[in-house]
Amino acid sequence: MKLQSFSHSQQKIFFLCGITAIYLAIVAWLDFLQGPPYWDEVNFWKSSLTFSDSLLPSLSDLREYHSLNTPLPFMIFGFLEYLFSQGMVAGRLFNLILSLGIVAIIGWPSRQKGGRAILCLIGLFLCPYFLFLSGRLYTEMIACTWVLLGFVAYVRDRHWVSCLAFVLAISSRQYMLAFPMAVATYEFLAIANQYRQGQPVSPLQHQRWLAPALASLSFLGWVVLFDGLAPSSAIVSHAPEVQKSNLSLTPGGAINFLGFVGAYIVIPEWLLFRPTNPLQSLRKNQKKWLLIAIGLLVFCLIFPPLDTPYGNMGKVADLLPFYALNLAMYYGLALLTCLRFSKPDLLFWIVVFNALIMMKAIPWDRYVLPLVVTFWYLKSIHYPETVHAAAPTQTDTEPQLA
């Protein structure tokens, strides 16, 4: 039964009852947010305590908190500890509230979005890391919130508000840099295309790429402060080899990440939003898709996906008896991603910059979560129809709502 068959009021009741049940279950599962620290929560809490002695952190606090993560989440958790002295419970509750805010922005069935919003929310929940991290003292929920607010402001043409949100996102996780870089690149190319076609460009249009470009440059402030990508003590004790040298890259990590996108975004989207006339799309794009498949295969053979013990995808890869099956799994999922995001629109650039940055990170599927949140938000608002870019892109092959 299609969600559109329900009335608007029924959709709202379904949303409220479903979310209430899910989040009550999460709170109960996490022992009412008072359970023992889980994995990274141990180190994250130690870093948070660095900022719990005063309202304003010192310069040494910002340089010596012994974590690879930029410090805004730890500052927030430390501030909550300074005010309430409730241990990790306050920070976990804060993340839970942020999670509910993200759910409301994406999934609330407004008259404009209707049942589409609930389908997008289901897509978000199909990424297991969203609900898993919602009530834990991890940094992802804060970073995802700022990225989401950045795009909410962007689609509403509040570009300097969007800039501020992206700056705060980068202050929460370094790899959030991918999002303002993608917006800046997309908007700059769109305006360059207008100039090339002889179309008039108003001075105000330049803020569409200038604002995210300035947000991206805020990353350099952290590099200067840390004298590197993260505090030096954290680099020495916690960083993977690729992050210990500023010039090191692992191109195979991009294949891992594209595989994660295929598993957590492309396949759920296909299941929830069946494409119209897929055979027609195949016939229309067969030459381009064949070139993409060949190019990706060559790249995979030269730079194979990395062997990773982290995350759900790592566990699946460990179950495969032969390395060739591991390679085939990542190649197949990465190919789905490349075909889905083959048009040079905003989502294309978001995926590209995320994949490039993942050449500098541990291949962990948990890192796909901010992209998952961004994708389902843009899907819920009928992107790209609602993104009034300087040069809108065509969407004839975008999967449509079932």
Short mmCIF file of C-alpha atoms in Angstrom, two decimals:
data_model
loop_
_atom_site.label_atom_id
_atom_site.label_comp_id
_atom_site.label_asym_id
_atom_site.label_seq_id
_atom_site.Cartn_x
_atom_site.Cartn_y
_atom_site.Cartn_z
CA MET A 1 0.00 0.00 0.00
CA LYS A 2 1.33 3.41 -0.98
CA LEU A 3 1.81 6.03 1.72
CA GLN A 4 0.05 8.55 -0.53
CA SER A 5 -3.17 6.62 0.05
CA PHE A 6 -3.14 7.82 3.66
CA SER A 7 -4.43 11.27 4.49
CA HIS A 8 -2.06 13.99 5.63
CA SER A 9 -3.27 13.65 9.22
CA GLN A 10 -2.81 9.88 9.14
CA GLN A 11 0.73 10.29 7.87
CA LYS A 12 1.52 12.62 10.77
CA ILE A 13 0.07 10.16 13.29
CA PHE A 14 2.06 7.34 11.72
CA PHE A 15 5.23 9.44 11.95
CA LEU A 16 4.69 10.46 15.59
CA CYS A 17 3.76 6.96 16.78
CA GLY A 18 6.58 5.30 14.89
CA ILE A 19 9.28 7.72 16.05
CA THR A 20 8.05 7.61 19.66
CA ALA A 21 8.24 3.81 19.69
CA ILE A 22 11.67 3.71 18.03
CA TYR A 23 13.29 6.27 20.34
CA LEU A 24 11.77 4.82 23.50
CA ALA A 25 13.25 1.49 22.43
CA ILE A 26 16.65 3.14 21.90
CA VAL A 27 16.60 4.76 25.34
CA ALA A 28 15.61 1.48 26.99
CA TRP A 29 18.23 -0.46 25.01
CA LEU A 30 20.91 1.99 26.18
CA ASP A 31 19.89 1.55 29.83
CA PHE A 32 18.27 5.01 29.79
CA LEU A 33 21.54 6.48 28.47
CA GLN A 34 23.41 5.37 31.60
CA GLY A 35 25.10 2.27 30.21
CA PRO A 36 28.86 1.75 30.35
CA PRO A 37 31.03 3.49 27.74
CA TYR A 38 31.08 1.78 24.37
CA TRP A 39 34.31 1.60 22.37
CA ASP A 40 35.23 5.16 21.18
CA GLU A 41 33.12 6.67 23.95
CA VAL A 42 36.03 6.00 26.33
CA ASN A 43 38.47 8.21 24.42
CA PHE A 44 35.82 10.74 23.45
CA TRP A 45 34.85 11.21 27.08
CA LYS A 46 38.49 11.72 28.09
CA SER A 47 38.79 14.41 25.42
CA SER A 48 35.54 16.00 26.61
CA LEU A 49 36.84 16.25 30.17
CA THR A 50 39.68 18.42 28.84
CA PHE A 51 37.06 21.11 28.23
CA SER A 52 34.99 20.60 31.39
CA ASP A 53 36.95 22.88 33.75
CA SER A 54 35.79 26.22 32.39
CA LEU A 55 33.37 27.80 29.96
CA LEU A 56 36.10 29.00 27.61
CA PRO A 57 38.83 26.59 26.45
CA SER A 58 42.45 27.65 26.54
CA LEU A 59 44.76 27.48 23.54
CA SER A 60 46.55 24.53 25.08
CA ASP A 61 43.21 22.73 25.53
CA LEU A 62 42.54 23.12 21.81
CA ARG A 63 45.94 21.73 20.92
CA GLU A 64 46.30 18.91 23.43
CA TYR A 65 43.03 17.07 23.84
CA HIS A 66 44.44 13.80 22.39
CA SER A 67 41.85 13.03 19.72
CA LEU A 68 41.96 13.02 15.92
CA ASN A 69 38.59 14.78 15.82
CA THR A 70 38.25 18.57 15.60
CA PRO A 71 37.19 19.75 19.06
CA LEU A 72 33.67 21.26 18.85
CA PRO A 73 31.84 18.08 20.01
CA PHE A 74 34.22 17.68 22.95
CA MET A 75 33.78 21.34 23.83
CA ILE A 76 29.98 20.85 23.85
CA PHE A 77 30.19 17.66 25.94
CA GLY A 78 32.65 19.35 28.30
CA PHE A 79 30.40 22.40 28.59
CA LEU A 80 27.47 20.13 29.53
CA GLU A 81 29.62 18.42 32.16
CA TYR A 82 30.70 21.81 33.52
CA LEU A 83 27.06 22.87 33.88
CA PHE A 84 25.35 19.67 35.03
CA SER A 85 28.03 17.20 36.19
CA GLN A 86 26.02 14.25 34.87
CA GLY A 87 28.84 12.42 33.15
CA MET A 88 28.22 10.98 29.71
CA VAL A 89 24.45 11.00 30.19
CA ALA A 90 24.13 14.70 29.29
CA GLY A 91 26.16 14.32 26.12
CA ARG A 92 24.24 11.21 25.11
CA LEU A 93 20.95 12.99 25.68
CA PHE A 94 22.19 15.93 23.61
CA ASN A 95 22.99 13.59 20.72
CA LEU A 96 19.59 11.94 21.06
CA ILE A 97 17.87 15.32 20.80
CA LEU A 98 19.94 16.20 17.73
CA SER A 99 18.98 12.87 16.20
CA LEU A 100 15.30 13.67 16.72
CA GLY A 101 15.86 17.06 15.08
CA ILE A 102 17.38 15.42 12.01
CA VAL A 103 14.47 12.97 11.89
CA ALA A 104 11.97 15.85 12.02
CA ILE A 105 13.70 17.82 9.24
CA ILE A 106 13.86 14.84 6.90
CA GLY A 107 10.83 12.79 7.82
CA TRP A 108 8.04 15.14 8.92
CA PRO A 109 5.24 14.62 6.34
CA SER A 110 4.51 18.22 5.44
CA ARG A 111 1.97 18.98 2.73
CA GLN A 112 4.80 19.62 0.27
CA LYS A 113 6.62 16.32 0.97
CA GLY A 114 3.79 14.04 2.12
CA GLY A 115 4.55 10.33 2.15
CA ARG A 116 7.83 10.92 0.33
CA ALA A 117 9.30 12.26 3.58
CA ILE A 118 8.47 9.07 5.50
CA LEU A 119 10.05 6.96 2.75
CA CYS A 120 13.19 9.08 2.98
CA LEU A 121 13.18 8.63 6.75
CA ILE A 122 13.00 4.87 6.28
CA GLY A 123 15.97 5.19 3.94
CA LEU A 124 17.85 7.06 6.66
CA PHE A 125 17.06 4.36 9.22
CA LEU A 126 18.30 1.67 6.82
CA CYS A 127 21.78 3.04 7.51
CA PRO A 128 22.30 1.28 10.86
CA TYR A 129 24.77 3.83 12.15
CA PHE A 130 22.18 6.57 12.46
CA LEU A 131 20.09 5.01 15.20
CA PHE A 132 23.09 3.18 16.65
CA LEU A 133 24.93 6.46 17.32
CA SER A 134 21.88 8.54 18.26
CA GLY A 135 22.16 7.93 21.99
CA ARG A 136 25.91 7.47 22.34
CA LEU A 137 28.69 9.93 23.09
CA TYR A 138 30.01 9.98 19.53
CA THR A 139 30.82 13.01 17.39
CA GLU A 140 28.88 12.08 14.24
CA MET A 141 25.49 13.40 15.32
CA ILE A 142 26.82 16.90 15.96
CA ALA A 143 28.69 16.95 12.64
CA CYS A 144 25.63 15.60 10.77
CA THR A 145 23.42 18.26 12.32
CA TRP A 146 25.63 21.13 11.18
CA VAL A 147 25.97 19.66 7.69
CA LEU A 148 22.20 19.25 7.45
CA LEU A 149 21.60 22.81 8.64
CA GLY A 150 24.14 23.96 6.08
CA PHE A 151 22.08 22.42 3.29
CA VAL A 152 18.78 23.62 4.76
CA ALA A 153 20.13 27.18 4.60
CA TYR A 154 21.68 26.60 1.16
CA VAL A 155 18.45 25.48 -0.53
CA ARG A 156 16.72 28.51 1.01
CA ASP A 157 19.36 30.86 -0.43
CA ARG A 158 20.72 31.77 3.02
CA HIS A 159 24.28 31.30 1.86
CA TRP A 160 26.14 33.02 4.69
CA VAL A 161 24.08 31.15 7.27
CA SER A 162 24.99 28.00 5.34
CA CYS A 163 28.64 29.09 5.45
CA LEU A 164 28.53 29.37 9.24
CA ALA A 165 26.90 25.95 9.58
CA PHE A 166 29.58 24.37 7.37
CA VAL A 167 32.33 26.05 9.41
CA LEU A 168 30.84 24.50 12.56
CA ALA A 169 30.55 21.15 10.78
CA ILE A 170 34.27 21.20 9.94
CA SER A 171 34.91 22.15 13.56
CA SER A 172 33.08 18.93 14.48
CA ARG A 173 34.71 16.50 12.03
CA GLN A 174 37.51 17.36 9.58
CA TYR A 175 36.07 15.34 6.73
CA MET A 176 32.92 17.52 6.69
CA LEU A 177 35.15 19.68 4.48
CA ALA A 178 33.82 17.64 1.54
CA PHE A 179 30.37 19.25 1.69
CA PRO A 180 31.16 22.98 1.34
CA MET A 181 33.85 22.09 -1.23
CA ALA A 182 31.24 20.24 -3.26
CA VAL A 183 28.75 23.13 -3.08
CA ALA A 184 31.44 25.68 -3.98
CA THR A 185 32.61 23.63 -6.97
CA TYR A 186 29.09 22.99 -8.26
CA GLU A 187 28.05 26.63 -7.95
CA PHE A 188 31.31 27.98 -9.41
CA LEU A 189 31.00 25.74 -12.47
CA ALA A 190 27.36 26.74 -12.88
CA ILE A 191 28.24 30.44 -12.89
CA ALA A 192 31.21 29.81 -15.19
CA ASN A 193 28.78 28.11 -17.58
CA GLN A 194 26.55 31.17 -17.51
CA TYR A 195 29.51 33.39 -18.42
CA ARG A 196 30.45 31.00 -21.22
CA GLN A 197 26.93 31.18 -22.65
CA GLY A 198 26.90 34.97 -22.43
CA GLN A 199 24.15 35.06 -19.81
CA PRO A 200 24.12 37.90 -17.25
CA VAL A 201 25.40 37.08 -13.75
CA SER A 202 24.46 39.34 -10.85
CA PRO A 203 27.04 40.08 -8.13
CA LEU A 204 24.77 38.41 -5.57
CA GLN A 205 25.00 35.13 -7.44
CA HIS A 206 28.69 34.89 -6.60
CA GLN A 207 27.87 34.38 -2.94
CA ARG A 208 26.54 30.96 -3.93
CA TRP A 209 30.12 29.73 -4.39
CA LEU A 210 32.02 32.28 -2.30
CA ALA A 211 30.21 31.40 0.94
CA PRO A 212 30.95 27.64 0.81
CA ALA A 213 34.48 28.34 -0.46
CA LEU A 214 35.17 30.49 2.61
CA ALA A 215 33.69 27.78 4.82
CA SER A 216 36.11 25.30 3.25
CA LEU A 217 39.04 27.59 3.98
CA SER A 218 38.21 27.43 7.70
CA PHE A 219 39.80 23.97 7.62
CA LEU A 220 43.17 25.67 7.17
CA GLY A 221 42.71 27.39 10.53
CA TRP A 222 42.65 24.02 12.26
CA VAL A 223 45.69 22.87 10.27
CA VAL A 224 47.59 25.95 11.46
CA LEU A 225 46.43 25.51 15.06
CA PHE A 226 47.35 21.82 15.15
CA ASP A 227 50.39 22.22 12.91
CA GLY A 228 48.91 19.28 11.04
CA LEU A 229 45.63 17.49 10.47
CA ALA A 230 44.98 16.89 14.20
CA PRO A 231 46.71 17.45 17.57
CA SER A 232 50.24 16.06 17.34
CA SER A 233 49.83 13.78 20.36
CA ALA A 234 46.76 12.17 18.78
CA ILE A 235 48.54 11.76 15.45
CA VAL A 236 51.40 9.91 17.13
CA SER A 237 49.22 7.58 19.22
CA HIS A 238 45.98 7.08 17.26
CA ALA A 239 46.37 8.05 13.59
CA PRO A 240 46.59 5.49 10.79
CA GLU A 241 49.75 5.56 8.71
CA VAL A 242 48.12 7.51 5.89
CA GLN A 243 47.43 10.43 8.26
CA LYS A 244 50.94 10.59 9.70
CA SER A 245 52.24 12.14 6.49
CA ASN A 246 50.45 15.08 4.93
CA LEU A 247 51.21 13.84 1.41
CA SER A 248 50.21 10.18 1.85
CA LEU A 249 47.10 8.85 0.14
CA THR A 250 45.42 5.45 -0.17
CA PRO A 251 43.41 5.63 -3.44
CA GLY A 252 41.85 2.25 -2.71
CA GLY A 253 39.99 3.87 0.19
CA ALA A 254 37.87 5.72 -2.37
CA ILE A 255 36.63 2.36 -3.71
CA ASN A 256 35.71 1.29 -0.19
CA PHE A 257 33.77 4.50 0.31
CA LEU A 258 31.95 4.25 -3.02
CA GLY A 259 31.02 0.71 -1.99
CA PHE A 260 29.63 2.02 1.29
CA VAL A 261 27.52 4.56 -0.63
CA GLY A 262 26.22 1.79 -2.86
CA ALA A 263 25.21 -0.32 0.13
CA TYR A 264 23.71 2.41 2.32
CA ILE A 265 22.25 4.83 -0.25
CA VAL A 266 21.90 3.46 -3.78
CA ILE A 267 20.32 0.10 -2.95
CA PRO A 268 17.90 1.52 -0.31
CA GLU A 269 16.89 4.27 -2.75
CA TRP A 270 16.16 1.68 -5.45
CA LEU A 271 14.06 -0.35 -3.01
CA LEU A 272 12.07 2.67 -1.79
CA PHE A 273 11.88 4.71 -5.01
CA ARG A 274 11.67 2.31 -7.91
CA PRO A 275 12.99 3.96 -11.10
CA THR A 276 10.59 4.51 -13.97
CA ASN A 277 11.51 2.76 -17.22
CA PRO A 278 14.91 1.38 -16.11
CA LEU A 279 15.41 -0.41 -19.45
CA GLN A 280 14.90 2.86 -21.29
CA SER A 281 17.53 4.49 -19.08
CA LEU A 282 19.90 1.60 -19.76
CA ARG A 283 19.50 1.92 -23.52
CA LYS A 284 19.91 5.68 -23.39
CA ASN A 285 23.06 5.62 -21.23
CA GLN A 286 24.63 2.29 -22.20
CA LYS A 287 27.76 3.75 -23.82
CA LYS A 288 28.45 6.10 -20.93
CA TRP A 289 27.75 3.43 -18.33
CA LEU A 290 30.02 0.96 -20.15
CA LEU A 291 32.87 3.47 -20.10
CA ILE A 292 32.27 4.08 -16.39
CA ALA A 293 32.30 0.33 -15.68
CA ILE A 294 35.56 -0.18 -17.59
CA GLY A 295 37.24 2.86 -16.02
CA LEU A 296 36.22 1.83 -12.52
CA LEU A 297 37.46 -1.74 -13.12
CA VAL A 298 40.86 -0.47 -14.25
CA PHE A 299 41.04 1.79 -11.19
CA CYS A 300 40.11 -1.11 -8.90
CA LEU A 301 42.79 -3.34 -10.38
CA ILE A 302 45.45 -0.64 -9.95
CA PHE A 303 44.19 0.57 -6.56
CA PRO A 304 42.20 -2.29 -5.01
CA PRO A 305 39.88 -1.62 -2.05
CA LEU A 306 41.59 -1.68 1.31
CA ASP A 307 41.26 -4.58 3.70
CA THR A 308 39.50 -3.14 6.74
CA PRO A 309 38.47 -4.70 10.06
CA TYR A 310 36.11 -1.81 10.80
CA GLY A 311 32.36 -1.61 10.47
CA ASN A 312 29.63 -3.82 9.07
CA MET A 313 31.08 -3.92 5.57
CA GLY A 314 34.41 -5.03 6.99
CA LYS A 315 32.67 -7.90 8.76
CA VAL A 316 30.92 -8.92 5.54
CA ALA A 317 34.23 -8.83 3.67
CA ASP A 318 35.81 -11.06 6.32
CA LEU A 319 33.14 -13.70 5.65
CA LEU A 320 34.09 -13.98 1.98
CA PRO A 321 36.46 -16.92 1.43
CA PHE A 322 38.42 -15.43 -1.49
CA TYR A 323 39.92 -12.00 -2.05
CA ALA A 324 38.46 -11.98 -5.56
CA LEU A 325 34.97 -12.05 -4.02
CA ASN A 326 35.93 -9.12 -1.77
CA LEU A 327 37.11 -7.18 -4.80
CA ALA A 328 33.96 -8.11 -6.74
CA MET A 329 31.72 -6.98 -3.86
CA TYR A 330 33.32 -3.56 -3.57
CA TYR A 331 33.53 -3.15 -7.34
CA GLY A 332 29.84 -4.01 -7.80
CA LEU A 333 28.68 -1.65 -5.07
CA ALA A 334 31.03 1.12 -6.23
CA LEU A 335 29.77 0.69 -9.79
CA LEU A 336 26.18 1.16 -8.61
CA THR A 337 27.29 4.40 -6.95
CA CYS A 338 29.12 5.65 -10.04
CA LEU A 339 26.14 4.92 -12.28
CA ARG A 340 23.64 6.49 -9.87
CA PHE A 341 25.67 9.66 -9.46
CA SER A 342 27.05 9.93 -12.99
CA LYS A 343 25.45 13.30 -13.73
CA PRO A 344 27.57 16.33 -12.76
CA ASP A 345 24.99 17.76 -10.39
CA LEU A 346 25.39 18.72 -6.74
CA LEU A 347 25.12 15.15 -5.44
CA PHE A 348 27.81 14.07 -7.91
CA TRP A 349 30.26 16.56 -6.46
CA ILE A 350 29.32 15.65 -2.89
CA VAL A 351 30.11 12.00 -3.58
CA VAL A 352 33.35 12.90 -5.42
CA PHE A 353 34.75 15.06 -2.64
CA ASN A 354 33.78 12.58 0.05
CA ALA A 355 35.50 9.79 -1.88
CA LEU A 356 38.63 11.91 -2.34
CA ILE A 357 38.83 12.76 1.35
CA MET A 358 38.36 9.09 2.25
CA MET A 359 41.72 8.44 0.58
CA LYS A 360 43.10 10.03 3.73
CA ALA A 361 41.00 8.12 6.26
CA ILE A 362 40.38 4.67 7.70
CA PRO A 363 37.97 2.78 5.39
CA TRP A 364 35.11 2.62 7.86
CA ASP A 365 31.51 2.56 6.64
CA ARG A 366 30.45 4.63 9.64
CA TYR A 367 31.97 7.65 7.85
CA VAL A 368 29.24 7.51 5.20
CA LEU A 369 26.62 8.71 7.71
CA PRO A 370 26.84 12.49 6.99
CA LEU A 371 26.40 11.75 3.29
CA VAL A 372 23.42 9.51 4.08
CA VAL A 373 21.78 12.33 6.07
CA THR A 374 22.46 14.85 3.29
CA PHE A 375 21.19 12.57 0.54
CA TRP A 376 17.88 11.74 2.20
CA TYR A 377 17.27 15.38 3.09
CA LEU A 378 17.79 16.47 -0.52
CA LYS A 379 15.66 13.56 -1.70
CA SER A 380 12.86 14.53 0.70
CA ILE A 381 12.64 18.06 -0.72
CA HIS A 382 12.59 16.90 -4.35
CA TYR A 383 16.18 17.92 -5.10
CA PRO A 384 17.22 19.36 -7.51
CA GLU A 385 13.90 21.07 -8.23
CA THR A 386 14.14 23.03 -4.99
CA VAL A 387 17.81 23.98 -5.38
CA HIS A 388 17.78 27.15 -7.45
CA ALA A 389 21.32 26.91 -8.74
CA ALA A 390 22.66 29.18 -11.43
CA ALA A 391 22.47 26.35 -13.98
CA PRO A 392 19.95 23.65 -13.02
CA THR A 393 20.76 20.12 -14.12
CA GLN A 394 18.49 17.68 -15.88
CA THR A 395 16.89 14.89 -13.89
CA ASP A 396 15.30 12.66 -16.52
CA THR A 397 16.87 9.51 -15.08
CA GLU A 398 16.35 10.29 -11.40
CA PRO A 399 14.42 7.47 -9.72
CA GLN A 400 10.88 8.58 -9.03
CA LEU A 401 8.59 7.98 -6.07
CA ALA A 402 6.79 4.68 -6.29
#
